Coordinates of C-alpha atoms in Angstrom, one line a residue:
Chain A
K143 CA 7.7 -13.1 14.1
A144 CA 4.0 -11.9 14.4
G145 CA 3.2 -10.0 11.2
V146 CA 0.7 -6.6 11.6
T147 CA -2.4 -7.6 13.3
Q148 CA -5.6 -5.5 12.6
T149 CA -8.8 -5.9 14.4
P150 CA -11.9 -6.5 14.1
R151 CA -11.5 -8.0 10.8
Y152 CA -15.1 -7.3 9.7
L153 CA -17.4 -4.4 10.9
I154 CA -21.0 -3.8 10.2
K155 CA -22.1 -0.3 11.3
T156 CA -24.9 2.3 10.3
R157 CA -24.7 5.7 9.0
G158 CA -23.7 8.1 11.8
Q159 CA -22.3 6.0 14.1
Q160 CA -18.2 6.0 14.7
V161 CA -16.0 3.5 14.6
T162 CA -12.6 2.5 16.0
L163 CA -10.2 0.2 14.3
S164 CA -6.9 -1.1 15.6
C165 CA -3.5 -1.9 14.3
S166 CA -0.5 -3.5 16.3
P167 CA 2.5 -3.0 13.9
I168 CA 5.4 -5.7 13.9
S169 CA 7.3 -5.8 16.9
G170 CA 10.2 -3.1 16.9
H171 CA 8.3 -0.9 14.1
R172 CA 7.4 2.5 15.2
S173 CA 6.0 3.6 12.0
V174 CA 2.2 2.8 11.2
S175 CA 0.5 4.2 8.5
W176 CA -3.5 3.9 7.2
Y177 CA -4.8 3.5 4.2
Q178 CA -8.1 3.3 2.6
Q179 CA -9.2 0.8 -0.3
T180 CA -12.2 0.9 -2.3
P181 CA -12.9 -0.3 -5.7
G182 CA -13.7 3.5 -7.2
Q183 CA -10.5 5.2 -5.4
G184 CA -8.4 2.4 -5.2
L185 CA -5.6 2.6 -2.4
Q186 CA -5.7 5.8 -0.5
F187 CA -3.3 7.3 1.9
L188 CA -4.8 8.3 5.2
F189 CA -2.0 9.5 7.7
E190 CA 1.3 8.2 9.3
Y191 CA 2.3 7.8 12.7
F192 CA 5.9 7.8 14.3
S193 CA 6.6 8.0 18.2
E194 CA 3.1 8.9 18.8
T195 CA 3.0 12.0 16.4
Q196 CA 1.0 12.1 13.1
R197 CA 3.7 13.2 10.6
N198 CA 2.0 12.8 7.2
K199 CA -1.6 13.2 6.2
G200 CA -3.9 12.2 3.1
N201 CA -6.7 14.2 1.9
F202 CA -9.6 12.9 3.9
P203 CA -11.9 14.9 5.8
G204 CA -11.6 15.6 9.6
R205 CA -14.2 12.9 10.2
F206 CA -11.0 10.6 10.0
S207 CA -8.5 10.8 12.8
G208 CA -5.7 8.4 14.3
R209 CA -3.4 8.1 17.0
Q210 CA -0.8 5.9 18.3
F211 CA 0.3 4.6 21.8
S212 CA 3.7 4.7 23.4
N213 CA 3.8 0.9 22.6
S214 CA 3.5 1.8 18.7
R215 CA 0.0 0.0 18.2
S216 CA -2.4 2.5 16.6
E217 CA -5.9 3.3 16.1
M218 CA -8.0 5.2 13.7
N219 CA -11.1 6.3 14.2
V220 CA -14.1 7.6 12.1
S221 CA -16.8 9.5 13.3
T222 CA -20.4 10.1 11.5
L223 CA -20.1 7.6 9.2
E224 CA -21.2 7.5 5.7
L225 CA -22.1 5.3 3.2
G226 CA -19.1 6.1 1.3
D227 CA -16.8 4.9 4.1
S228 CA -17.3 1.2 3.4
A229 CA -14.0 0.1 2.9
L230 CA -10.9 -2.1 3.6
Y231 CA -8.9 -0.1 5.7
L232 CA -5.2 -1.0 5.8
C233 CA -2.9 -0.6 8.2
A234 CA 1.2 -0.8 7.5
S235 CA 4.4 -1.0 10.0
S236 CA 7.6 -0.2 9.2
L237 CA 11.2 0.5 11.0
S238 CA 11.1 3.7 9.1
G239 CA 14.4 5.3 8.4
Q240 CA 16.3 6.2 5.3
S241 CA 17.4 2.8 5.0
N242 CA 14.5 0.6 5.7
T243 CA 11.7 1.9 4.4
E244 CA 9.5 -1.4 3.8
A245 CA 6.2 -1.1 4.8
F246 CA 4.4 -4.6 6.1
F247 CA 0.6 -4.8 5.6
G248 CA -2.0 -6.2 8.1
Q249 CA -5.0 -7.8 6.3
G250 CA -7.2 -5.2 6.8
T251 CA -10.4 -4.3 8.6
R252 CA -13.3 -4.5 6.0
L253 CA -15.9 -2.0 7.3
T254 CA -19.7 -1.8 5.6
V255 CA -21.7 1.0 6.2
V256 CA -25.3 0.3 5.8
Chain B
G146 CA -1.5 16.8 -10.0
E147 CA 0.6 13.9 -8.9
S148 CA -0.4 10.4 -9.9
V149 CA 0.7 7.0 -10.3
G150 CA -1.0 5.0 -12.6
L151 CA -1.3 1.7 -14.7
H152 CA -1.8 0.8 -18.4
L153 CA -4.1 -2.0 -18.2
P154 CA -6.6 -3.5 -15.6
T155 CA -6.3 -7.0 -16.4
L156 CA -3.6 -9.3 -17.9
S157 CA -4.1 -13.2 -18.6
V158 CA -0.8 -14.7 -18.8
Q159 CA -0.3 -18.7 -19.7
E160 CA 1.5 -20.8 -16.8
G161 CA 5.0 -20.5 -17.2
D162 CA 5.0 -17.8 -19.7
N163 CA 6.6 -14.7 -18.7
S164 CA 4.3 -11.6 -18.0
I165 CA 4.8 -8.0 -18.2
I166 CA 2.8 -4.8 -15.8
N167 CA 3.5 -1.5 -16.7
C168 CA 2.8 1.4 -14.6
A169 CA 3.1 5.3 -15.6
Y170 CA 3.9 8.3 -13.2
S171 CA 3.7 11.8 -13.7
N172 CA 5.6 13.5 -11.1
S173 CA 9.2 13.6 -12.4
A174 CA 10.5 14.2 -8.7
S175 CA 9.9 10.8 -7.9
D176 CA 12.4 8.7 -7.1
Y177 CA 11.6 5.4 -5.1
F178 CA 9.1 3.1 -6.3
I179 CA 7.8 -0.2 -5.1
W180 CA 5.6 -3.2 -6.2
Y181 CA 3.2 -4.6 -4.3
K182 CA 1.0 -7.7 -4.6
Q183 CA -2.4 -8.0 -3.2
E184 CA -4.1 -11.5 -3.2
S185 CA -7.6 -12.0 -2.4
G186 CA -8.7 -11.4 1.5
K187 CA -4.9 -10.1 1.9
G188 CA -3.0 -7.1 2.5
P189 CA -0.5 -5.6 0.0
Q190 CA 2.7 -7.9 0.3
F191 CA 6.0 -6.0 -0.9
I192 CA 7.8 -7.4 -3.8
I193 CA 10.5 -5.4 -5.1
D194 CA 11.8 -1.5 -4.9
I195 CA 13.7 0.7 -6.9
R196 CA 15.3 3.9 -7.0
S197 CA 15.7 6.5 -9.4
N198 CA 19.6 6.0 -9.5
M199 CA 18.9 2.5 -10.6
D200 CA 17.1 1.8 -14.2
K201 CA 16.9 -2.2 -13.1
R202 CA 16.5 -4.4 -10.3
Q203 CA 16.4 -8.2 -10.1
G204 CA 14.8 -10.4 -7.6
Q205 CA 13.6 -13.9 -7.7
R206 CA 11.8 -14.3 -10.7
V207 CA 10.8 -10.5 -10.9
T208 CA 12.3 -7.6 -12.7
V209 CA 11.7 -4.0 -12.1
L210 CA 12.8 -1.1 -14.9
L211 CA 12.6 2.0 -14.7
N212 CA 12.7 4.3 -17.5
K213 CA 12.9 8.1 -15.7
T214 CA 12.7 9.7 -19.5
V215 CA 9.4 8.6 -20.3
K216 CA 8.4 8.2 -16.4
H217 CA 7.4 4.5 -16.7
L218 CA 8.2 1.4 -15.1
S219 CA 7.4 -2.4 -15.4
L220 CA 7.3 -5.7 -13.3
Q221 CA 8.6 -8.7 -15.4
I222 CA 7.2 -11.8 -13.3
A223 CA 9.4 -15.0 -15.2
A224 CA 7.9 -18.4 -15.5
T225 CA 4.7 -17.2 -13.8
Q226 CA 3.0 -20.0 -11.4
P227 CA -0.6 -20.2 -10.6
G228 CA 0.4 -18.5 -7.2
D229 CA 1.0 -15.2 -9.3
S230 CA -2.2 -15.0 -9.7
A231 CA -3.2 -11.3 -8.0
V232 CA -3.6 -7.8 -8.2
Y233 CA -0.5 -5.9 -8.4
F234 CA 0.1 -2.6 -7.5
C235 CA 2.9 -0.1 -8.5
A236 CA 3.6 2.7 -5.5
E237 CA 5.7 5.8 -5.1
L238 CA 7.3 6.3 -2.0
S239 CA 7.3 10.2 -1.1
D240 CA 8.8 11.9 2.0
W241 CA 11.0 9.2 2.6
R242 CA 14.1 10.9 3.1
F243 CA 12.1 13.0 5.8
G244 CA 11.1 9.8 7.6
N245 CA 7.1 10.9 6.9
E246 CA 6.7 8.0 4.2
K247 CA 3.7 8.2 2.4
L248 CA 2.5 5.5 -0.4
T249 CA 1.1 6.7 -3.9
F250 CA -0.7 3.6 -5.4
G251 CA -1.7 2.9 -8.8
T252 CA -4.7 1.4 -9.8
G253 CA -3.8 -2.0 -10.1
T254 CA -3.3 -4.7 -12.5
R255 CA -5.2 -7.9 -12.0
L256 CA -3.2 -10.7 -13.2
T257 CA -4.5 -14.1 -14.0
I258 CA -2.4 -17.1 -14.3
I259 CA -4.2 -19.6 -16.7
P260 CA -3.2 -23.3 -16.3

């Protein structure tokens, strides 16, 4: 079965622009989480969605937002891009539930802000 | 604040030897830990997990040990192979009982297997 798919794989944007990243979870998975990975800060949790609702949120500014659709696909948006937003953005999906919490990660979207 | 951290940023091991990667955590209420492997250009890949009601769990060539007294866990990889070269992260899964899973990752250890 297909894994977690993130598009695009690479993206270059200029400061002040906005960007939308997409994530298609594994079929049947209803939880989608987003993480930012940078050399300086490591892997940091952005937010988690389940059944189109944001259930958990990390410590990122309001410029970072997301949503989930009825088919569980998710998008995250970053507005007014800053140089420091350059990072690998990872999406993870899971069945979600006490008995099965294993998260499967996509390959990520490499965002470069210039 | 809560944190999950690693003792060493890099580790080099001879092929065939065993390797041990360490991780410390600060939140004594943490009760679910996961080890991930991340190869270059890929997302993290689940290796093994352990809950606080256990102190040891074994998988294929991997063993995770949890010492709740000193808030420390380790990942042991037996008979290392070149394919084991990667960055390894320990992570704490919080809020999992409520379904709001959130992973807090350590800084990672880069493991290099020397042929």
